[in-house]
Short mmCIF file of C-alpha atoms in Angstrom, two decimals:
data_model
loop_
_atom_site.label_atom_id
_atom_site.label_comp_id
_atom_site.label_asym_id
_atom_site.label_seq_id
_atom_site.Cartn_x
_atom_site.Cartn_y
_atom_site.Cartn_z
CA UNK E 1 239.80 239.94 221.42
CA UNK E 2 240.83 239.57 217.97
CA UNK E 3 239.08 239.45 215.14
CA UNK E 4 238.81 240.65 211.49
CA UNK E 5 239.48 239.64 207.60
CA UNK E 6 243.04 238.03 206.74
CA UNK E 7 244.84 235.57 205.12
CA UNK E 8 246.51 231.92 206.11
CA UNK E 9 250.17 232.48 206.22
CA UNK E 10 250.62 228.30 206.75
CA UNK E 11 248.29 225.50 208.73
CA UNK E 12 248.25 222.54 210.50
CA UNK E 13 245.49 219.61 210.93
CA UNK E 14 245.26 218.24 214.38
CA UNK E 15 244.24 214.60 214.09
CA UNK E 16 242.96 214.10 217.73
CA UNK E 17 239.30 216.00 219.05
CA UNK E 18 239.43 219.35 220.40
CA UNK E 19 239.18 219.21 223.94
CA UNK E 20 235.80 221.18 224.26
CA UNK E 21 232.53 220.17 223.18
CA UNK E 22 231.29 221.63 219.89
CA UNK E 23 234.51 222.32 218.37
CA UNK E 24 236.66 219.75 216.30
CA UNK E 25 235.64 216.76 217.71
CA UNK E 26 236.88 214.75 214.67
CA UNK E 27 240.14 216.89 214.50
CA UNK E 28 240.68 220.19 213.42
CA UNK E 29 243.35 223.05 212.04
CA UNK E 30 245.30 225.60 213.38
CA UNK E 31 246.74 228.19 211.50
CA UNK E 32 248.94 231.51 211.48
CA UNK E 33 247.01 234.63 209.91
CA UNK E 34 247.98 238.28 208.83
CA UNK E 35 245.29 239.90 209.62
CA UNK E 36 244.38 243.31 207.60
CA UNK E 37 244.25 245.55 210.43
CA UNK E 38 246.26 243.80 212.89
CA UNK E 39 249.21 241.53 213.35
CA UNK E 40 249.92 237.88 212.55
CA UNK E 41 247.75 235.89 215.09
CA UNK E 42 247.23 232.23 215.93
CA UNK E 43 244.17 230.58 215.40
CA UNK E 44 241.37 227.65 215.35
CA UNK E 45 240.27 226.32 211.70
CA UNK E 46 237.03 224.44 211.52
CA UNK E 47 237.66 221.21 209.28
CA UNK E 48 240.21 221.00 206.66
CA UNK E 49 243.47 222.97 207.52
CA UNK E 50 243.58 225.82 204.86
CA UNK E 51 246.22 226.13 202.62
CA UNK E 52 248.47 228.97 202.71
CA UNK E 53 247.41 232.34 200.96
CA UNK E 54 243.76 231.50 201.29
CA UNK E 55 241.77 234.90 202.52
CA UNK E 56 239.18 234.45 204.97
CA UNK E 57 237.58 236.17 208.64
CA UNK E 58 238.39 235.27 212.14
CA UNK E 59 235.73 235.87 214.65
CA UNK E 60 235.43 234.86 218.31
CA UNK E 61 233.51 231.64 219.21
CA UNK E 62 232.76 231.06 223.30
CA UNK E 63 232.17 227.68 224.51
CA UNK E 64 232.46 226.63 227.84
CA UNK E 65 233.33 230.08 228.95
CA UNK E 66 236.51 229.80 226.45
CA UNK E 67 237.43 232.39 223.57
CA UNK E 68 238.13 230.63 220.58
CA UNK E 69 239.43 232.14 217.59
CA UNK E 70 238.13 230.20 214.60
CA UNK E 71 239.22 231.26 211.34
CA UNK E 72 236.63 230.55 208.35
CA UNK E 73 237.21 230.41 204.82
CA UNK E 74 235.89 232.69 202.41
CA UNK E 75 233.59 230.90 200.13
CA UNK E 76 234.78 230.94 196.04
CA UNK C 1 281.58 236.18 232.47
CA UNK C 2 284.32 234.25 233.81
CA UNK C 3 283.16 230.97 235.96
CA UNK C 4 284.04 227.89 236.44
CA UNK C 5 281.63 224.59 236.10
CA UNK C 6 282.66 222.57 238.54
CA UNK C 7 280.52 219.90 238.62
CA UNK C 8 277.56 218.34 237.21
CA UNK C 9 274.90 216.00 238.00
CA UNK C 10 271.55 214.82 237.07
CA UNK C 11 269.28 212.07 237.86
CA UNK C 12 268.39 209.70 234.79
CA UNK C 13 265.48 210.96 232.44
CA UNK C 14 261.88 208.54 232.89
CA UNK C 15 259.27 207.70 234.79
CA UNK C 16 260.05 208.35 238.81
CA UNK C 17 258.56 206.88 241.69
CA UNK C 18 260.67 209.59 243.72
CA UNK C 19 258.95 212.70 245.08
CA UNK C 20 259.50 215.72 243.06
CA UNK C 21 262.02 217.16 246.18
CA UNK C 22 263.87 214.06 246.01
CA UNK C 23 264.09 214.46 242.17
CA UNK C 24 266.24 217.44 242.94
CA UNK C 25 268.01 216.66 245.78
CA UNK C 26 269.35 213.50 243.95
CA UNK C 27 270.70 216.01 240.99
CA UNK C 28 272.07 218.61 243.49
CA UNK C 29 274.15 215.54 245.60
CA UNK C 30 275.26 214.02 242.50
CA UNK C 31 276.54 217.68 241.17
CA UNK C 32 278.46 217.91 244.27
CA UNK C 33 280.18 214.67 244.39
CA UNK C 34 281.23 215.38 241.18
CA UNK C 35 282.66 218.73 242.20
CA UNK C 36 284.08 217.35 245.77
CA UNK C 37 282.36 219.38 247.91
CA UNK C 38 279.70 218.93 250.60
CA UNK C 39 276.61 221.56 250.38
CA UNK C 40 278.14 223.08 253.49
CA UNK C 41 280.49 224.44 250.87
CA UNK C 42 277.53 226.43 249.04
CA UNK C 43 276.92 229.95 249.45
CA UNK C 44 273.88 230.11 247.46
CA UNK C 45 271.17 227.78 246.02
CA UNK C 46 268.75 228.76 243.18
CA UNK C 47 266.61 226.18 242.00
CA UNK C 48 263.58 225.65 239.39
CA UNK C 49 260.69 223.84 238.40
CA UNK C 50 257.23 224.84 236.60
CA UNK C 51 255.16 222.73 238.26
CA UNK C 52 256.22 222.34 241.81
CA UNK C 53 254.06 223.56 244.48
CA UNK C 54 255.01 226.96 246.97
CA UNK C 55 257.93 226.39 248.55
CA UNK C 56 259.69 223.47 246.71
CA UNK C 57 263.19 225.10 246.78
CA UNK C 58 263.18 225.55 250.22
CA UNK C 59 262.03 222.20 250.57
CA UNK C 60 265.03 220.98 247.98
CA UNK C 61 267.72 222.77 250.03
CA UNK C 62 266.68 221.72 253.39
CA UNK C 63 266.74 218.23 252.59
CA UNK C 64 270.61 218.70 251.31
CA UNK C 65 271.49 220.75 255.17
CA UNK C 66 270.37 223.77 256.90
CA UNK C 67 273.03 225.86 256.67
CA UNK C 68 271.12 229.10 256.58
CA UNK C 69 272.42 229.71 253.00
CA UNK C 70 270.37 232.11 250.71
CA UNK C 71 267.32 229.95 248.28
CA UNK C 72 265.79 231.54 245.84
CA UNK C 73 262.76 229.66 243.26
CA UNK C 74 262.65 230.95 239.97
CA UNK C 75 259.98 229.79 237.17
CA UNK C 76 260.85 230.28 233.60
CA UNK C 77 259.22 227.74 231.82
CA UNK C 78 261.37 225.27 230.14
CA UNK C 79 264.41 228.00 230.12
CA UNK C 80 264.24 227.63 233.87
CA UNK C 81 267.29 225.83 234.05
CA UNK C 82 269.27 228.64 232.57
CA UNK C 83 268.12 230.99 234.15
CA UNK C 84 269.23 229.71 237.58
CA UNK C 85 272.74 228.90 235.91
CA UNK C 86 273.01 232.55 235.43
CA UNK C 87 271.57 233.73 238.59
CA UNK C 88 274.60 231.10 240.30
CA UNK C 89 277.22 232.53 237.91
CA UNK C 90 276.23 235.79 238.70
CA UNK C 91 276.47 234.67 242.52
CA UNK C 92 280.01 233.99 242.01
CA UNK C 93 280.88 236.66 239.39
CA UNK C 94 280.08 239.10 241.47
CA UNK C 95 281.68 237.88 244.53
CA UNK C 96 278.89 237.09 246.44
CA UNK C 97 279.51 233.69 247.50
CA UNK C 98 282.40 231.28 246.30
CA UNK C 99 280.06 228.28 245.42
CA UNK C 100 276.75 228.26 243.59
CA UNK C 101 274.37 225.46 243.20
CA UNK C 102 271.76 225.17 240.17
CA UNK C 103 269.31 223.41 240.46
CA UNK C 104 266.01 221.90 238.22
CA UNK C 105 263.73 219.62 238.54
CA UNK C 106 260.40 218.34 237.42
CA UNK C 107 257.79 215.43 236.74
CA UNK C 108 256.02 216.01 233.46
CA UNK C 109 254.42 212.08 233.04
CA UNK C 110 251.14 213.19 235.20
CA UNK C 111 250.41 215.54 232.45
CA UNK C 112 248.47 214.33 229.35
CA UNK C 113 250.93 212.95 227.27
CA UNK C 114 252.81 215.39 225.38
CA UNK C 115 251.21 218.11 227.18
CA UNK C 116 252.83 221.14 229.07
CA UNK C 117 249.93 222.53 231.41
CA UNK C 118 248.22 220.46 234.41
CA UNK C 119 244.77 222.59 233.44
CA UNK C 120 243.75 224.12 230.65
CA UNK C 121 243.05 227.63 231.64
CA UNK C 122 242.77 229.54 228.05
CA UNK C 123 242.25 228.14 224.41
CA UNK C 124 245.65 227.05 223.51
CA UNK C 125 245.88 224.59 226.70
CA UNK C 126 243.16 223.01 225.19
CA UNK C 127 245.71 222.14 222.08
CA UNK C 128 248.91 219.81 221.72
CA UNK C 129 252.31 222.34 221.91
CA UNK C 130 252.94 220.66 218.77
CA UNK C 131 250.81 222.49 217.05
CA UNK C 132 252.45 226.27 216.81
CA UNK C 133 255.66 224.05 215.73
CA UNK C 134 253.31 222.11 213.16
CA UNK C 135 252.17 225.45 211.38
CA UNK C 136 256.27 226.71 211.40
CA UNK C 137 257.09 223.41 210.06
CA UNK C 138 254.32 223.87 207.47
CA UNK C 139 256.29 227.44 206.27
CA UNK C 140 259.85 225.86 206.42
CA UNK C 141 258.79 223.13 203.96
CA UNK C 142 256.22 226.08 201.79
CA UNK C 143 259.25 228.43 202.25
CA UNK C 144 261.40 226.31 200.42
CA UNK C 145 263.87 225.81 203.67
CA UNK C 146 263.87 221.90 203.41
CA UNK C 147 261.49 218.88 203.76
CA UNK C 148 259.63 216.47 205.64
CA UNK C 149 262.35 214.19 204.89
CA UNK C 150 264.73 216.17 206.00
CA UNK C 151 262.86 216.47 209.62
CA UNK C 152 262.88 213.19 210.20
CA UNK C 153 266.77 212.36 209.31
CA UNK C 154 267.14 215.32 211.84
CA UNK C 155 264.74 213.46 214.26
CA UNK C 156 266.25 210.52 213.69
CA UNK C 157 270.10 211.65 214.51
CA UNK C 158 268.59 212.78 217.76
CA UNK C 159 266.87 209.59 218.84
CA UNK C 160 270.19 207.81 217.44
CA UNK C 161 272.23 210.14 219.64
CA UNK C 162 270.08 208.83 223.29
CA UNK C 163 271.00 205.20 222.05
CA UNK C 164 274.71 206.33 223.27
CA UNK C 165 273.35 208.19 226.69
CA UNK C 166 272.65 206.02 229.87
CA UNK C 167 270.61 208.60 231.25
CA UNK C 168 267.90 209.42 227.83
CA UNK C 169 264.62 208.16 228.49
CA UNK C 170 263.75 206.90 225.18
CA UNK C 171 266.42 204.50 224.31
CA UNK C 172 265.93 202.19 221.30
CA UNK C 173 267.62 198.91 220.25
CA UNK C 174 267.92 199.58 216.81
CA UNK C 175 269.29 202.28 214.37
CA UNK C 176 266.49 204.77 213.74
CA UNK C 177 265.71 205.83 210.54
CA UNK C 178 263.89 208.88 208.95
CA UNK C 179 261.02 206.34 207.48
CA UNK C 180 260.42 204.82 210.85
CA UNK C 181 260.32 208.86 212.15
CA UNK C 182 257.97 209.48 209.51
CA UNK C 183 255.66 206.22 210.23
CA UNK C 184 254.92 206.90 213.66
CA UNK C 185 251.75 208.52 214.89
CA UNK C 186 250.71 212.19 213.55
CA UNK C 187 250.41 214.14 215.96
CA UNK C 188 250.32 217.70 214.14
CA UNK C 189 251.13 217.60 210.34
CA UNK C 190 253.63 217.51 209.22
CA UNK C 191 255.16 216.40 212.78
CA UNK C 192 254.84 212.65 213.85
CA UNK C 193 255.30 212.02 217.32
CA UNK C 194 259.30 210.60 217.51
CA UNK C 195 259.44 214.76 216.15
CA UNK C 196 257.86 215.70 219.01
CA UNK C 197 259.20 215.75 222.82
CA UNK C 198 259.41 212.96 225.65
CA UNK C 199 257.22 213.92 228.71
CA UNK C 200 259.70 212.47 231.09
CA UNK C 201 260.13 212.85 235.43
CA UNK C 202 264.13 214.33 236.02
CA UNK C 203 265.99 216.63 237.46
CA UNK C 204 269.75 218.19 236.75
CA UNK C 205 272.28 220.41 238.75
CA UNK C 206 275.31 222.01 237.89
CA UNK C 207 278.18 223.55 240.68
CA UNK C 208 279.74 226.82 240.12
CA UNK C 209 282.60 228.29 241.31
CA UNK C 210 285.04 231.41 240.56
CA UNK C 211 287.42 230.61 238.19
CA UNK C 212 290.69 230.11 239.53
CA UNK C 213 293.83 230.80 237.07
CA UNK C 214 294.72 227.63 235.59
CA UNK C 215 291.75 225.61 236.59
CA UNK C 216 291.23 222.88 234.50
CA UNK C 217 287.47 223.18 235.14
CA UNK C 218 285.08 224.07 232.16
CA UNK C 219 284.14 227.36 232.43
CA UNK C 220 281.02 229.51 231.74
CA UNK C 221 282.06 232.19 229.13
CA UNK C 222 278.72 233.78 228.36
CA UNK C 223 275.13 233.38 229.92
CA UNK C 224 272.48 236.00 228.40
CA UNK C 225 268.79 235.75 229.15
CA UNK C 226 265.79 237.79 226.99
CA UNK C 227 262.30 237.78 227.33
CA UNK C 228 260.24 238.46 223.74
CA UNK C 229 260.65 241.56 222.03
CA UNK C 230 258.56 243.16 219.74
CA UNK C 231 258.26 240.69 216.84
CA UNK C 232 254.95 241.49 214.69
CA UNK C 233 255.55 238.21 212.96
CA UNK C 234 255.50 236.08 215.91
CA UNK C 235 251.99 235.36 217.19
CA UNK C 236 253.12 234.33 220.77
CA UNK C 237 249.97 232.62 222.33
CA UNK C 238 249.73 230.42 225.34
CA UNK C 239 252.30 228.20 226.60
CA UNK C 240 254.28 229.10 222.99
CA UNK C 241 257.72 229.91 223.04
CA UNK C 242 259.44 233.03 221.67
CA UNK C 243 260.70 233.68 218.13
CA UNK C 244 263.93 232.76 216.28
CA UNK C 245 264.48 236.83 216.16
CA UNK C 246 264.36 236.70 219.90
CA UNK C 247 267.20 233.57 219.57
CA UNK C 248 268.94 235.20 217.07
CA UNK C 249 269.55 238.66 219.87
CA UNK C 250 270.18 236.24 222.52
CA UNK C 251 272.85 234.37 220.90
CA UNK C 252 274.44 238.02 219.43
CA UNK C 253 274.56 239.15 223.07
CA UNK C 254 275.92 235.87 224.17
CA UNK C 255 279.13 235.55 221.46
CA UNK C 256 279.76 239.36 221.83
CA UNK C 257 279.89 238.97 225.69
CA UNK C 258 282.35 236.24 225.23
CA UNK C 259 284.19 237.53 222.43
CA UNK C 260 284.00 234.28 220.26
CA UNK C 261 281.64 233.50 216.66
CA UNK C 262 280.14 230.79 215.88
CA UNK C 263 282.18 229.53 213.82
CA UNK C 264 283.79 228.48 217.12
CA UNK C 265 281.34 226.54 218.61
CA UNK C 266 282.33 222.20 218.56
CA UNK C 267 279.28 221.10 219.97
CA UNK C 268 275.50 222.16 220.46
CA UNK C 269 272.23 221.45 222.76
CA UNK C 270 269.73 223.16 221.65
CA UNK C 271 266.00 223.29 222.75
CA UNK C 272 263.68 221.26 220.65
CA UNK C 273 260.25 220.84 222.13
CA UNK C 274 259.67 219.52 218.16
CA UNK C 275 262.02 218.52 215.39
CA UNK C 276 261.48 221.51 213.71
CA UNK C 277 262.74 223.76 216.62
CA UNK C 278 265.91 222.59 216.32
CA UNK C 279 265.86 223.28 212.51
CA UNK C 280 265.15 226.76 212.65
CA UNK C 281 267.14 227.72 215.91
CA UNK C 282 270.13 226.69 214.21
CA UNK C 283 269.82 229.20 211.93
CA UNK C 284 268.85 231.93 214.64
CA UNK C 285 271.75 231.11 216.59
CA UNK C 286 274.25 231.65 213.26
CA UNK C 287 275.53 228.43 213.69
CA UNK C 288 274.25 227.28 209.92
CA UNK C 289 272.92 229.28 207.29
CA UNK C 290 269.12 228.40 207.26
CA UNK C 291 268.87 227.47 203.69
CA UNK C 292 271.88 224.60 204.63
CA UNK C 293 269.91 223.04 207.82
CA UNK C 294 267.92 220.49 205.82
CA UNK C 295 270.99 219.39 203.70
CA UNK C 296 273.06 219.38 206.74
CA UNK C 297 270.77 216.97 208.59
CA UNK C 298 270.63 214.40 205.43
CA UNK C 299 273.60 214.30 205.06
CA UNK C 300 274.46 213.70 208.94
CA UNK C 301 276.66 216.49 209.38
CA UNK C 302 274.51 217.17 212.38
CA UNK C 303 275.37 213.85 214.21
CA UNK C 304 278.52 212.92 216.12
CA UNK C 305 280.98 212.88 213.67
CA UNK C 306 279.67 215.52 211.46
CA UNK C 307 280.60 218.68 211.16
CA UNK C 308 278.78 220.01 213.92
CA UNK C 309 277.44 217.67 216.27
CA UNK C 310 274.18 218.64 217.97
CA UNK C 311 271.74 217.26 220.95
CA UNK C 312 274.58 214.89 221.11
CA UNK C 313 272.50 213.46 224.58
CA UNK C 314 269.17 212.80 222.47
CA UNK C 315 267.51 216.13 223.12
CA UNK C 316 264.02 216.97 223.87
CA UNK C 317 263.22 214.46 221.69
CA UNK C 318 264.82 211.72 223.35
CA UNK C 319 267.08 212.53 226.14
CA UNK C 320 263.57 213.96 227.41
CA UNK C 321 262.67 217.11 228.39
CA UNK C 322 261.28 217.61 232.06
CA UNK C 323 260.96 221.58 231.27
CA UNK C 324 262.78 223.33 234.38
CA UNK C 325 265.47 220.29 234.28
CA UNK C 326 266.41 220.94 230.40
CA UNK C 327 268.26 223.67 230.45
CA UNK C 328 270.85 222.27 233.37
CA UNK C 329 271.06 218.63 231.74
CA UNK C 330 271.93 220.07 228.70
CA UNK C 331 274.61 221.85 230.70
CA UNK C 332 275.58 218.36 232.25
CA UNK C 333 276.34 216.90 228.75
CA UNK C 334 278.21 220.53 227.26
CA UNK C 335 280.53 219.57 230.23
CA UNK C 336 281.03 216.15 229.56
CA UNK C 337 281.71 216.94 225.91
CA UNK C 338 284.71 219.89 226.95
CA UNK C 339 285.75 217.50 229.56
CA UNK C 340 286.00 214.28 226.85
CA UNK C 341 283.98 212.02 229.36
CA UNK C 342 281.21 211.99 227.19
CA UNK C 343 281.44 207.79 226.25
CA UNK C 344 280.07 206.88 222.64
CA UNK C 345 278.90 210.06 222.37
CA UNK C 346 282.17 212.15 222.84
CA UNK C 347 282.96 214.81 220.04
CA UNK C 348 286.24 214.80 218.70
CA UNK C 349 288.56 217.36 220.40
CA UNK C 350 285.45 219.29 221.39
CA UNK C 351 287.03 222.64 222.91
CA UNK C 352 283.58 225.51 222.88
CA UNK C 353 280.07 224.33 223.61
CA UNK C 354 276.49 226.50 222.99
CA UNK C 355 273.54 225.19 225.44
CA UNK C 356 270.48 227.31 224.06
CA UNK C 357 266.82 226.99 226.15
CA UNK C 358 263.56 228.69 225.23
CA UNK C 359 260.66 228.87 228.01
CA UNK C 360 256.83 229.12 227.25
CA UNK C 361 255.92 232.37 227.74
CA UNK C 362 258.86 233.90 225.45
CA UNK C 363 261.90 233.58 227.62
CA UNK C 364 265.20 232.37 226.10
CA UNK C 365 268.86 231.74 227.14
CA UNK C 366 272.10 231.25 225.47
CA UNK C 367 275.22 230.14 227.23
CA UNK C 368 278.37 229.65 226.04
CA UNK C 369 280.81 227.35 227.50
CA UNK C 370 284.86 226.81 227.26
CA UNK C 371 287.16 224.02 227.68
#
């Protein structure tokens, strides 16, 4: 399960709702992130997609019984 | 690898009433008429599809004879249909049989539009295959690599190109251009969806045989097949597809194996699930220097006529792209092209062709064909 403090290598916003209940229902990012301890991983962005260099934590959100990877944005 | 392609086939790229069996045994006739022989002439059958049920070769072949021939199913993903090209060439490299029949097939329109999975299992079903090509599109344009603009004059050739090809499924009436491209729906930003692939029903087949001296017959110079390797700047997730380092060793093996560069390649189908696929991967397959690509594709240097021609059929884009089927129908059109019976979209004097597929999962093929 991955996990950890990194930074947006480059994003994406989604326009359409994520397909599970609680999570992007309005549209959300994806983005590619070097993680500190770890490699370059794919994941979920809550709102706006970030832009590139922007540092930030991933942690593991569960709904439905599904891992999802949401990457947050450290505040300024 | 010396082999012969003997013939080709494929049934036209759309919506099918046709069962998924019939999809492929229409392909696998047609190959055959165009190669003159009868299945009872086959010495081995491999066949493909991602989303067939158990059993669907078997199924395939029976419906063509029972002649008690070996079948085998393979899944790869959308590099399926390469793969069973080489495990047919190998058939007849190696002198197992004289006569091998490849064969894909698949019906993609029951999925959600633009999807790739029938059920999302894990997180990433749960989002558009656009999206992983979205976020690489994202770095080209950061990286300096080219533009938005440039995507959609590439998109645009593409859709342009299926105009010219009977058997694409999304055939327009007009000339497309890169603001109409960049006007249709978003689907993943940058990508809009005429970037992004057709979810079409087909199914393609191609004949091999041993290459006689002086055949006139295309033949099948190089096939090499890789799964991922160790990339740490790859984050392969899901239904993804591998990385252009992966492409770039898979095309390295291929021109070594067949002692040519690729500065002798005339004509190119390349996999591109999205617009920007097709950007990149010409780069990892040294065909253009990456930092040209964008350039290249504005200027239509990429289109029939240009300097090198590429997805001359439409691609996934247009042609379509029924995953398992891809790999072969770009195969079909390589041989039209070295044979000249290629229509309105025939290259000029079109003498090597490179047919590169990339399956979700990380699998990828290069093959390399001759005139």
């Amino acid at each position: 399960m991955i996990g950890g403090r990194g930074r947006v290598v480059a994003s994406t916003w989604v326009p359409g709702a994520f397909g599970i209940e609680g999570f992007g229902a309005e549209g959300f990012g994806v983005a590619w992130v070097d993680l500190e301890d770890g490699p370059r991983v794919q994941v979920l962005v809550a709102g706006a997609a970030p832009a590139a260099g922007t540092p930030g934590a991933v942690a593991v959100r569960v709904l439905e019984g599904v891992d999802l990877p949401v990457f947050s944005a450290e505040s300024a | 690898m010396n082999v012969s392609v003997r013939g080709v086939g494929l049934v036209p790229f759309g919506t099918s009433e046709l069962p998924l069996v019939e999809l492929g045994r229409g392909a696998a006739r047609a190959a055959l008429a165009d190669a003159g022989l009868d299945y009872a002439d086959v010495g081995e059958v491999y066949a493909t599809s991602s989303l067939a049920p158990p059993q669907h070769a078997l199924a395939v072949a029976h419906g063509l004879g029972h002649t008690g021939v070996p079948v085998t199913a393979v899944e790869s993903a959308s590099a399926g249909g390469l793969v069973v090209l080489r495990e047919a060439a190998w058939a007849v490299q190696s002198g197992r049989c004289d006569v091998a029949l490849a064969i894909g097939y698949e019906k993609t329109t029951a999925l959600t539009p633009g999807g790739i999975v029938p059920k999302p299992v894990g997180v990433w079903d749960y989002v558009t295959p656009a999206a992983p090509y979205a976020v690489q599109a994202s770095q080209w344009i950061a990286d300096g690599l080219g533009t938005v603009d440039a995507l959609a004059a590439l998109a645009a050739k593409n859709w342009n190109h299926a105009r010219a090809n009977p058997d694409a499924a999304r055939r327009v009436d007009h000339e497309v251009t890169a603001q109409e491209v960049l006007e249709s729906r978003l689907v993943a930003s940058p990508l809009t969806r005429m970037m992004c692939h057709a979810s079409v029903d087909g199914a393609a087949a191609v004949v091999v045989t041993r290459d006689d001296a002086g055949s006139a017959h295309p033949r099948l110079v190089a096939l090499t097949q890789t799964s991922l390797p160790y990339d740490p700047a790859w984050p392969l997730v899901g239904p993804a597809i591998g990385s252009p380092l992966q492409t770039a060793r898979t095309a390295e093996e291929a021109f070594r194996g067949a002692g040519l560069s690729p500065a002798d390649i005339d004509v190119v189908l390349l996999h591109d699930l999205c617009v920007i696929e097709e950007a990149i991967t010409l780069g990892a397959l040294g065909l253009v220097p990456a930092r040209e690509v964008a350039a290249m594709a504005v200027a239509g240097e990429l289109a029939r006529g240009g300097a090198l021609p590429t997805n001359t059929d439409g691609g996934c884009l247009a042609r379509g792209h029924p995953f398992s089927a891809t790999g072969l129908a770009q195969t079909v059109e390589a041989v039209r092209q070295l044979r000249g019976t290629a229509g309105d979209r025939q290259v000029d004097d079109a003498r090597h062709a490179l047919v590169h597929a990339a399956g979700g999962g990380g699998s990828c093929a290069v093959a390399l064909l001759a005139g």
